[in-house]
Amino acid sequence: MTAHLRNLQGNAACALGAIAAGCRFYAGYPITPSSEIAEWMAAELPRVGGIFVQMEDEIASMAAVIGASLGGMKAMTATSGPGFSLKQENLGYAVMAEVPCVIVDVMRGGPSTGMPTRPSQADVMQARWGTHGDHPSLVLAPHSVAEIYSETIRAFGLAERLRTPVVLLYDETLGHLIETIATEPPPPEALLERKWAEGPRREYRPYAAGEDLVPAMARPGDGHRAHTTGLTHDETGFPTQDPERVARLLDRLLGKLEHHRALIEKVDRVETEDAELLIVAIGIAARAAKAAVGALRRQGVKAGLFRPVTLWPFPEEGFRSAVATAKTVLVPEMNAGQLVLEIERLAPAGVTVHRLGRYDGEPIAPEEIVAAARELVR
Amino acid sequence: MNEIALTSADRFDIRDWLRLEMFPHFLCPGCGHGLALRAFLWAVHELGIDRDALAVISGIGCAGRLSAYVDANTFHVTHGRPLAFATGLKLARPDLTVVVITGDGDGLAIGGNHLIHACRRNLDLTCLLLNNEVYGMTGGQVSPTTAAERYTTTTPAGNCEPGFDACKLAEGAGATFVGREATLQVPTLKNLIREAIAHKGFSFVEVISDCTEIFGRKNALGNSPEMVLRQKAGMRPDNWGNKVDRPFRPNPFPTGVFVRKTRPEYLELYEAMTAAARREERD
Amino acid sequence: MRVQEPNRAAVETRDHARVTSVLMVGVGGQGILMVSKVLATLCQNAGMEVKQSEVHGMAKRGGAVFSHIRFGPEVHSPLIPEGEADVLLALEWAEGLRWLHYLRPGEGVFISDVRRIVPPFACRNRGRGVTPEYARATPAEIIGRLGTGYALDATGIARGLGNERTANTVLLGVLSTALAFPEEAWIEVISRVVPAETLEINRAAFLAGRAWVAEATVPEEEASPVTADPLLARITHRLEITRAWCKGCDICVKFCPERCLVLDEEQIALLAEPEACTGCRLCEWLCPDFAIRLHKEVPAPGASTSPETTSGTAGCDR
Ligand SMILES: Cc1ncc(C[n+]2csc(CCOP(=O)(O)OP(=O)(O)O)c2C)c(N)n1
Ligand code: SF4
Ligand code: SF4
Ligand code: SF4
Ligand SMILES: [Mg+2]
């Protein structure tokens, strides 16, 4: 298929990206500012033989998505902060049972009902630590409509290939932003797919993984008759409390994403090679930061931008190389300071880390970043 | 000697349907959930369902543990959510027979909302709700179906809430098949479950089960055999065709089939209503 | 439907001059109390002394229920001794078999619905007494062994009339032909006992029972007392108890209608009286741990068919 130039809203690009990635199931519950994704999916999915269902709440939506994925379909749901909180329990189930799925969180102001129509980036940590227990998280943070489209496709590939839930995290501004993008569905052979169990049942152990730490999944009806549970299980898929087996499962689950960092990590760098002031930002704040870098460079400040497109697991190596020449790091984010915690953790000794935050429902403007940066390099 | 088969009861060996390596199962002595599992598997056997095309989804609780024992595609999901998981699975895989096993806490308290909407949606699922009047798994706390005045660990002075009639809820929410039976009546229960699974659309079966170890003791309901007998003391099971049977004495729990009606099944309706879109060229 | 022509004259001339004993048996919920009430009222109206003894402690469906009715010019004991019932009226087949030994040998009249109510309804709290051999015999065989017997599908007849629950009244119609009360007297009492809205159907059921007797014949081949189905007679059963799965809940022990299971010293179910096991499967069905399996088997050709060697072998471990 040829590239197709279209004016699309971020949320629409997300829906079309999902369909391009082969998503054929959507379950959701309406919530501003994500509802357009559901509306697009409701219209688009039947055209490709897919299923859309509006469930009774976000808990049910998440459950239905996992159920559909267990049945073999690529599946997704979308929501915003309050609904994302409700999805957390079953998101943990998807981590534990290793069920591929994509969850979109279009962030709005919080806490609680907060400001439904105003942007925010306050779910950075909810996306990392929202569900209980030790668990890895795979979170992608696009910053443009085009990237929402391509990252949604990438989210499905990672989810399927690594048998894990993947969160796509962007804010209200991006969700409702309209940009001209080329919607070019990738050729099928370019998509990362799930590994299905093959071979005889008696040789199949549902959670036995090879070197890549990703077990092959049993498709119901293929004769494997596997058991899937959220209880801590061993390689047979049945519950265990044997300390050695428990540790082995968690080691593998936590190690799985580490093992595939090369596949998972994606960063964007702007003029970081000689940057003395490194700005770290995601999403809409990163767009402001990009403009700020240009302005600062024109003013003679050696500024650069490091943008983790893969937010979690945080691209540590990418950050370390970007920060190599920096003396100061500035983290502009639309919250009370979440991403900055990770940067403080990773910043080399001698590098000072500052944050620029706002949580009043207004995006951060380039001028604010420039002003803050000038303050720091003075 | 040759084994010969005479009747359906003779041909059905529950062990053909079990993951034998998991036995003996973890339920307490006399727990009614075992009887419910027998009736369910017997029904599946009589329907001639291929185990590879059978999916059993259960929530959390003693009832929820049952799926692990069935030699089929089994899913033990989160507390209260099995119907929501099942909705996704069935929509993705209409070729599978999807049966949900839930408890009174799982299906009526934390999962009550999902039950309401599953009834209303009328997707072709079967829900078996094993009602033992208590939260068995967590040690005997009060549940939505605990009868008024009963003792539980969280109602030490007696329950001040009334018990809940799950079948009336299912009926009110629009389920197209609703029935109730006690585990004592294993063959009758099997017939009810068989009809429920064969029913096209959402079917709801409440199984009157016993938590012998916890609820029975706390309320001095006797030993296991006595508890099983007690099931009958309050109700008169349907034995005459499949008509609803009134209890002998005033009791909120009649047994039998309460609702049996046809309404378009969700997926069929969805496919019919989106048929035009399905034919459209994508631009 | 099978019938052995009754010695009706014998019953009719005998009654009322001395004590007549009618034993009614069935399981809870079948309406045995209504039937016994009709008969007792009828006798009272006729100026006789009536004594009635009912056991319906578990009068919900499933519990065994019976009613002894004795009437005559003077009656002392309400209880019918074994072997002295003039009529045994059974609303359920297996329950009827259990009480056969109460019939007056060679003279008593057996009236029974051939319908069996499947355990656990019927077996619950029944007394011991049905031999395995009886449990497997066909109605034709049973009736063939008795002097006088009516075995009819009363439930089917009642269903045909529009209400299965009037099977008891159909049987009452059959009973009325064995006792010397006029038809009108029966109908009069019935109309006072049954609810007004069911009067018509009960009258029809009563008349259907009487008509059935009038039309009933002895089917030649079936009345023969020889075993009807040699294959059926050779089927044996073997009870297997998986000790490792049994949790000693006692359910099978208490529910076995023949009381042939016990808990051993390790609190594990044991088939203590294999010869008494009828293969009814109640224990298998009610074991929550799936520890009991009943295997039905036919002996290889030429093997012995004697019941001693073929029934109820205790099970193996697994
Ligand atoms: C979200 C959540 N809340 C609470 C629990 C604890 N929990 C486990 S089982 C259960 C109750 C189960 O009761 P019921 O559904 O009646 O099943 P039973 O054990 O009686 O068969 C509860 C509250 C849980 N697992 N998850
Ligand atoms: S706690 Fe109660 S419900 Fe749970 S296994 Fe024991 S008897 Fe059964
Ligand atoms: S099959 Fe079981 S319940 Fe029936 S008679 Fe034999 S031992 Fe008793
Ligand atoms: S019913 Fe089963 S578990 Fe209970 S005592 Fe009998 S064999 Fe054992
Ligand atoms: Mg319960």
Short mmCIF file of N, CA and C in Angstrom, two decimals, chain A residues 17-147:
data_model
loop_
_atom_site.label_atom_id
_atom_site.label_comp_id
_atom_site.label_asym_id
_atom_site.label_seq_id
_atom_site.Cartn_x
_atom_site.Cartn_y
_atom_site.Cartn_z
N GLY A 17 -3.26 3.35 13.44
CA GLY A 17 -2.00 2.62 13.64
C GLY A 17 -2.27 1.23 14.17
N ALA A 18 -3.22 1.15 15.11
CA ALA A 18 -3.55 -0.16 15.70
C ALA A 18 -4.06 -1.10 14.62
N ILE A 19 -4.93 -0.58 13.77
CA ILE A 19 -5.48 -1.45 12.73
C ILE A 19 -4.39 -1.85 11.74
N ALA A 20 -3.49 -0.90 11.45
CA ALA A 20 -2.38 -1.23 10.55
C ALA A 20 -1.49 -2.31 11.15
N ALA A 21 -1.42 -2.32 12.49
CA ALA A 21 -0.58 -3.32 13.16
C ALA A 21 -1.27 -4.67 13.25
N GLY A 22 -2.52 -4.73 12.84
CA GLY A 22 -3.24 -6.01 12.88
C GLY A 22 -4.16 -6.15 14.08
N CYS A 23 -4.37 -5.05 14.83
CA CYS A 23 -5.31 -5.12 15.95
C CYS A 23 -6.71 -5.39 15.42
N ARG A 24 -7.37 -6.39 15.98
CA ARG A 24 -8.71 -6.72 15.52
C ARG A 24 -9.73 -6.75 16.66
N PHE A 25 -9.30 -6.30 17.83
CA PHE A 25 -10.23 -6.30 18.96
C PHE A 25 -9.99 -5.06 19.80
N TYR A 26 -11.08 -4.39 20.11
CA TYR A 26 -10.99 -3.24 21.00
C TYR A 26 -12.11 -3.33 22.02
N ALA A 27 -11.77 -3.19 23.29
CA ALA A 27 -12.78 -3.08 24.33
C ALA A 27 -12.45 -1.84 25.13
N GLY A 28 -13.43 -1.04 25.42
CA GLY A 28 -13.12 0.18 26.15
C GLY A 28 -14.32 0.74 26.88
N TYR A 29 -14.05 1.83 27.57
CA TYR A 29 -15.07 2.55 28.30
C TYR A 29 -14.77 4.03 28.08
N PRO A 30 -15.78 4.79 27.68
CA PRO A 30 -15.48 6.17 27.26
C PRO A 30 -14.88 7.01 28.38
N ILE A 31 -13.88 7.78 28.02
CA ILE A 31 -13.36 8.76 28.97
C ILE A 31 -12.59 9.82 28.19
N THR A 32 -12.85 11.05 28.51
CA THR A 32 -12.14 12.17 27.91
C THR A 32 -10.72 12.16 28.48
N PRO A 33 -9.71 12.41 27.73
CA PRO A 33 -9.67 12.78 26.31
C PRO A 33 -9.29 11.62 25.37
N SER A 34 -9.77 10.41 25.70
CA SER A 34 -9.36 9.28 24.86
C SER A 34 -10.50 8.76 23.98
N SER A 35 -11.71 9.26 24.19
CA SER A 35 -12.89 8.63 23.59
C SER A 35 -12.85 8.51 22.07
N GLU A 36 -12.13 9.44 21.40
CA GLU A 36 -12.10 9.36 19.94
C GLU A 36 -11.46 8.06 19.46
N ILE A 37 -10.56 7.52 20.26
CA ILE A 37 -9.93 6.26 19.85
C ILE A 37 -11.01 5.18 19.76
N ALA A 38 -11.86 5.14 20.79
CA ALA A 38 -12.95 4.16 20.78
C ALA A 38 -13.88 4.40 19.60
N GLU A 39 -14.20 5.66 19.35
CA GLU A 39 -15.13 5.96 18.26
C GLU A 39 -14.55 5.56 16.91
N TRP A 40 -13.28 5.82 16.72
CA TRP A 40 -12.63 5.41 15.46
C TRP A 40 -12.60 3.88 15.35
N MET A 41 -12.29 3.24 16.45
CA MET A 41 -12.21 1.77 16.40
C MET A 41 -13.59 1.17 16.12
N ALA A 42 -14.62 1.77 16.73
CA ALA A 42 -15.97 1.24 16.51
C ALA A 42 -16.33 1.31 15.04
N ALA A 43 -15.87 2.37 14.37
CA ALA A 43 -16.19 2.51 12.95
C ALA A 43 -15.27 1.67 12.08
N GLU A 44 -14.00 1.61 12.44
CA GLU A 44 -13.01 0.98 11.55
C GLU A 44 -12.93 -0.54 11.70
N LEU A 45 -13.08 -1.04 12.91
CA LEU A 45 -12.84 -2.47 13.11
C LEU A 45 -13.74 -3.37 12.26
N PRO A 46 -15.05 -3.09 12.17
CA PRO A 46 -15.88 -3.98 11.35
C PRO A 46 -15.40 -4.06 9.90
N ARG A 47 -14.81 -2.98 9.40
CA ARG A 47 -14.35 -2.98 8.01
C ARG A 47 -13.23 -3.98 7.77
N VAL A 48 -12.52 -4.32 8.84
CA VAL A 48 -11.42 -5.27 8.67
C VAL A 48 -11.76 -6.60 9.35
N GLY A 49 -13.05 -6.78 9.62
CA GLY A 49 -13.48 -8.06 10.22
C GLY A 49 -13.18 -8.15 11.70
N GLY A 50 -12.95 -7.00 12.33
CA GLY A 50 -12.64 -7.02 13.76
C GLY A 50 -13.87 -6.80 14.62
N ILE A 51 -13.63 -6.74 15.93
CA ILE A 51 -14.72 -6.61 16.90
C ILE A 51 -14.46 -5.43 17.81
N PHE A 52 -15.49 -4.62 17.98
CA PHE A 52 -15.43 -3.54 18.95
C PHE A 52 -16.49 -3.81 20.01
N VAL A 53 -16.14 -3.63 21.26
CA VAL A 53 -17.17 -3.76 22.29
C VAL A 53 -16.95 -2.70 23.36
N GLN A 54 -18.03 -2.04 23.72
CA GLN A 54 -17.94 -1.10 24.84
C GLN A 54 -18.38 -1.83 26.09
N MET A 55 -17.46 -1.96 27.02
CA MET A 55 -17.75 -2.72 28.24
C MET A 55 -18.35 -1.84 29.32
N GLU A 56 -18.66 -2.47 30.46
CA GLU A 56 -19.34 -1.75 31.54
C GLU A 56 -18.40 -0.85 32.34
N ASP A 57 -17.12 -1.07 32.27
CA ASP A 57 -16.16 -0.19 32.95
C ASP A 57 -14.75 -0.53 32.43
N GLU A 58 -13.76 0.16 32.97
CA GLU A 58 -12.40 -0.06 32.49
C GLU A 58 -11.84 -1.40 32.96
N ILE A 59 -12.32 -1.85 34.12
CA ILE A 59 -11.83 -3.15 34.61
C ILE A 59 -12.25 -4.23 33.61
N ALA A 60 -13.51 -4.16 33.22
CA ALA A 60 -14.03 -5.14 32.28
C ALA A 60 -13.35 -4.99 30.92
N SER A 61 -13.08 -3.75 30.51
CA SER A 61 -12.44 -3.54 29.22
C SER A 61 -11.07 -4.21 29.18
N MET A 62 -10.34 -3.99 30.24
CA MET A 62 -8.99 -4.58 30.31
C MET A 62 -9.10 -6.10 30.30
N ALA A 63 -10.07 -6.61 31.06
CA ALA A 63 -10.26 -8.06 31.12
C ALA A 63 -10.63 -8.61 29.74
N ALA A 64 -11.52 -7.92 29.06
CA ALA A 64 -11.97 -8.41 27.75
C ALA A 64 -10.82 -8.39 26.75
N VAL A 65 -9.99 -7.36 26.84
CA VAL A 65 -8.83 -7.28 25.94
C VAL A 65 -7.90 -8.48 26.18
N ILE A 66 -7.67 -8.78 27.44
CA ILE A 66 -6.80 -9.93 27.74
C ILE A 66 -7.47 -11.22 27.27
N GLY A 67 -8.78 -11.32 27.49
CA GLY A 67 -9.49 -12.51 27.04
C GLY A 67 -9.37 -12.70 25.53
N ALA A 68 -9.54 -11.61 24.79
CA ALA A 68 -9.45 -11.70 23.33
C ALA A 68 -8.04 -12.08 22.90
N SER A 69 -7.06 -11.52 23.60
CA SER A 69 -5.67 -11.83 23.26
C SER A 69 -5.36 -13.29 23.57
N LEU A 70 -5.90 -13.78 24.68
CA LEU A 70 -5.71 -15.21 24.99
C LEU A 70 -6.32 -16.08 23.90
N GLY A 71 -7.36 -15.54 23.28
CA GLY A 71 -7.98 -16.27 22.17
C GLY A 71 -7.19 -16.16 20.88
N GLY A 72 -6.21 -15.26 20.85
CA GLY A 72 -5.34 -15.19 19.68
C GLY A 72 -5.45 -13.91 18.88
N MET A 73 -6.26 -12.96 19.32
CA MET A 73 -6.40 -11.72 18.57
C MET A 73 -5.46 -10.65 19.13
N LYS A 74 -4.99 -9.77 18.25
CA LYS A 74 -4.28 -8.59 18.73
C LYS A 74 -5.33 -7.63 19.28
N ALA A 75 -5.13 -7.18 20.51
CA ALA A 75 -6.21 -6.46 21.17
C ALA A 75 -5.71 -5.22 21.89
N MET A 76 -6.60 -4.24 22.01
CA MET A 76 -6.20 -2.98 22.63
C MET A 76 -7.35 -2.30 23.35
N THR A 77 -6.99 -1.43 24.29
CA THR A 77 -7.96 -0.58 24.96
C THR A 77 -7.32 0.79 25.14
N ALA A 78 -8.17 1.80 25.35
CA ALA A 78 -7.63 3.14 25.56
C ALA A 78 -8.42 3.82 26.66
N THR A 79 -7.75 4.71 27.38
CA THR A 79 -8.39 5.34 28.53
C THR A 79 -7.63 6.59 28.93
N SER A 80 -7.99 7.15 30.08
CA SER A 80 -7.24 8.25 30.66
C SER A 80 -7.06 7.94 32.15
N GLY A 81 -6.37 8.81 32.85
CA GLY A 81 -5.95 8.55 34.23
C GLY A 81 -6.90 7.74 35.10
N PRO A 82 -8.15 8.21 35.34
CA PRO A 82 -9.03 7.47 36.24
C PRO A 82 -9.27 6.03 35.75
N GLY A 83 -9.46 5.88 34.45
CA GLY A 83 -9.68 4.54 33.90
C GLY A 83 -8.41 3.71 33.93
N PHE A 84 -7.27 4.39 33.75
CA PHE A 84 -5.99 3.67 33.79
C PHE A 84 -5.80 3.06 35.18
N SER A 85 -6.23 3.80 36.21
CA SER A 85 -6.15 3.25 37.57
C SER A 85 -6.98 1.97 37.67
N LEU A 86 -8.17 1.99 37.08
CA LEU A 86 -9.03 0.80 37.16
C LEU A 86 -8.44 -0.38 36.39
N LYS A 87 -7.67 -0.07 35.39
CA LYS A 87 -7.11 -1.17 34.57
C LYS A 87 -5.92 -1.84 35.22
N GLN A 88 -5.41 -1.21 36.27
CA GLN A 88 -4.13 -1.69 36.79
C GLN A 88 -4.15 -3.14 37.25
N GLU A 89 -5.23 -3.57 37.90
CA GLU A 89 -5.21 -4.93 38.44
C GLU A 89 -5.07 -5.95 37.31
N ASN A 90 -5.87 -5.77 36.28
CA ASN A 90 -5.80 -6.74 35.19
C ASN A 90 -4.56 -6.53 34.32
N LEU A 91 -4.04 -5.31 34.32
CA LEU A 91 -2.77 -5.09 33.62
C LEU A 91 -1.71 -5.98 34.27
N GLY A 92 -1.76 -6.05 35.60
CA GLY A 92 -0.83 -6.93 36.31
C GLY A 92 -1.04 -8.39 35.92
N TYR A 93 -2.29 -8.75 35.69
CA TYR A 93 -2.57 -10.12 35.24
C TYR A 93 -1.89 -10.38 33.90
N ALA A 94 -1.97 -9.39 33.01
CA ALA A 94 -1.35 -9.56 31.69
C ALA A 94 0.16 -9.69 31.81
N VAL A 95 0.74 -8.99 32.80
CA VAL A 95 2.19 -9.13 33.03
C VAL A 95 2.48 -10.55 33.50
N MET A 96 1.70 -11.00 34.49
CA MET A 96 1.96 -12.28 35.12
C MET A 96 1.71 -13.45 34.17
N ALA A 97 0.59 -13.38 33.48
CA ALA A 97 0.24 -14.48 32.58
C ALA A 97 0.88 -14.31 31.21
N GLU A 98 1.56 -13.19 31.02
CA GLU A 98 2.27 -12.88 29.77
C GLU A 98 1.33 -12.88 28.57
N VAL A 99 0.37 -11.96 28.65
CA VAL A 99 -0.62 -11.83 27.59
C VAL A 99 -0.38 -10.53 26.83
N PRO A 100 -0.10 -10.60 25.53
CA PRO A 100 0.15 -9.40 24.75
C PRO A 100 -1.09 -8.52 24.69
N CYS A 101 -0.92 -7.21 24.86
CA CYS A 101 -2.03 -6.28 24.67
C CYS A 101 -1.47 -4.86 24.72
N VAL A 102 -2.25 -3.93 24.20
CA VAL A 102 -1.81 -2.53 24.18
C VAL A 102 -2.84 -1.69 24.92
N ILE A 103 -2.33 -0.85 25.84
CA ILE A 103 -3.19 0.03 26.63
C ILE A 103 -2.76 1.47 26.35
N VAL A 104 -3.69 2.28 25.90
CA VAL A 104 -3.36 3.68 25.62
C VAL A 104 -3.86 4.52 26.79
N ASP A 105 -2.99 5.35 27.32
CA ASP A 105 -3.40 6.29 28.37
C ASP A 105 -3.19 7.70 27.85
N VAL A 106 -4.30 8.37 27.55
CA VAL A 106 -4.22 9.77 27.11
C VAL A 106 -4.36 10.61 28.38
N MET A 107 -3.23 11.15 28.82
CA MET A 107 -3.20 11.74 30.16
C MET A 107 -3.96 13.07 30.26
N ARG A 108 -4.64 13.22 31.38
CA ARG A 108 -5.34 14.47 31.70
C ARG A 108 -4.99 14.86 33.13
N GLY A 109 -5.41 16.06 33.52
CA GLY A 109 -5.04 16.55 34.84
C GLY A 109 -5.69 15.75 35.96
N GLY A 110 -4.93 15.52 37.00
CA GLY A 110 -5.43 14.78 38.16
C GLY A 110 -4.98 15.47 39.40
N PRO A 111 -5.06 14.87 40.57
CA PRO A 111 -5.60 13.53 40.81
C PRO A 111 -7.12 13.48 40.72
N SER A 112 -7.64 12.26 40.86
CA SER A 112 -9.07 11.97 40.77
C SER A 112 -9.63 12.47 39.44
N THR A 113 -10.85 12.93 39.43
CA THR A 113 -11.47 13.32 38.17
C THR A 113 -10.70 14.50 37.56
N GLY A 114 -10.09 15.31 38.41
CA GLY A 114 -9.17 16.33 37.95
C GLY A 114 -9.73 17.23 36.88
N MET A 115 -8.98 17.37 35.78
CA MET A 115 -9.40 18.24 34.68
C MET A 115 -9.48 17.40 33.41
N PRO A 116 -10.68 16.91 33.12
CA PRO A 116 -10.82 15.97 32.01
C PRO A 116 -10.32 16.50 30.67
N THR A 117 -10.42 17.80 30.46
CA THR A 117 -10.09 18.30 29.13
C THR A 117 -8.74 19.01 29.09
N ARG A 118 -8.00 18.95 30.19
CA ARG A 118 -6.71 19.64 30.19
C ARG A 118 -5.57 18.62 30.20
N PRO A 119 -4.48 18.96 29.53
CA PRO A 119 -3.37 18.00 29.43
C PRO A 119 -2.57 17.88 30.72
N SER A 120 -1.82 16.78 30.78
CA SER A 120 -1.00 16.50 31.95
C SER A 120 -0.01 15.41 31.57
N GLN A 121 1.04 15.30 32.35
CA GLN A 121 1.96 14.17 32.16
C GLN A 121 2.16 13.48 33.51
N ALA A 122 1.10 13.45 34.28
CA ALA A 122 1.23 13.00 35.66
C ALA A 122 1.07 11.49 35.83
N ASP A 123 0.97 10.75 34.70
CA ASP A 123 0.86 9.29 34.83
C ASP A 123 2.17 8.58 34.51
N VAL A 124 3.26 9.33 34.47
CA VAL A 124 4.56 8.72 34.17
C VAL A 124 4.85 7.60 35.16
N MET A 125 4.58 7.86 36.42
CA MET A 125 4.87 6.84 37.43
C MET A 125 3.74 5.81 37.55
N GLN A 126 2.49 6.24 37.28
CA GLN A 126 1.43 5.24 37.27
C GLN A 126 1.71 4.20 36.18
N ALA A 127 2.22 4.69 35.05
CA ALA A 127 2.52 3.76 33.96
C ALA A 127 3.65 2.82 34.35
N ARG A 128 4.56 3.31 35.19
CA ARG A 128 5.66 2.45 35.60
C ARG A 128 5.27 1.51 36.74
N TRP A 129 4.56 2.06 37.73
CA TRP A 129 4.37 1.31 38.97
C TRP A 129 2.90 1.09 39.33
N GLY A 130 2.00 1.31 38.38
CA GLY A 130 0.57 1.31 38.71
C GLY A 130 0.05 0.02 39.29
N THR A 131 0.49 -1.09 38.75
CA THR A 131 -0.04 -2.35 39.28
C THR A 131 0.85 -2.81 40.42
N HIS A 132 0.30 -3.68 41.25
CA HIS A 132 1.02 -4.08 42.46
C HIS A 132 2.06 -5.15 42.15
N GLY A 133 2.97 -5.28 43.06
CA GLY A 133 3.99 -6.32 42.93
C GLY A 133 5.15 -5.88 42.07
N ASP A 134 6.25 -6.62 42.18
CA ASP A 134 7.41 -6.32 41.34
C ASP A 134 7.08 -6.71 39.91
N HIS A 135 7.25 -5.78 39.02
CA HIS A 135 6.95 -6.11 37.64
C HIS A 135 7.70 -5.18 36.70
N PRO A 136 7.97 -5.65 35.51
CA PRO A 136 8.56 -4.77 34.50
C PRO A 136 7.44 -3.99 33.83
N SER A 137 7.78 -2.87 33.22
CA SER A 137 6.78 -2.11 32.47
C SER A 137 7.36 -1.72 31.14
N LEU A 138 6.52 -1.78 30.13
CA LEU A 138 6.96 -1.34 28.80
C LEU A 138 6.03 -0.20 28.38
N VAL A 139 6.61 1.02 28.32
CA VAL A 139 5.80 2.21 28.06
C VAL A 139 6.44 3.03 26.94
N LEU A 140 5.63 3.39 25.95
CA LEU A 140 6.13 4.21 24.84
C LEU A 140 5.48 5.59 24.92
N ALA A 141 6.27 6.62 24.62
CA ALA A 141 5.77 7.99 24.78
C ALA A 141 6.01 8.81 23.51
N PRO A 142 5.09 8.75 22.56
CA PRO A 142 5.25 9.51 21.32
C PRO A 142 5.04 11.01 21.54
N HIS A 143 5.51 11.81 20.57
CA HIS A 143 5.38 13.27 20.78
C HIS A 143 4.73 13.97 19.58
N SER A 144 4.25 13.20 18.61
CA SER A 144 3.58 13.84 17.48
C SER A 144 2.52 12.88 16.96
N VAL A 145 1.67 13.40 16.08
CA VAL A 145 0.62 12.54 15.52
C VAL A 145 1.26 11.41 14.71
N ALA A 146 2.29 11.77 13.93
CA ALA A 146 2.95 10.74 13.13
C ALA A 146 3.55 9.66 14.03
N GLU A 147 4.12 10.12 15.12
CA GLU A 147 4.75 9.16 16.01
C GLU A 147 3.71 8.33 16.77
#
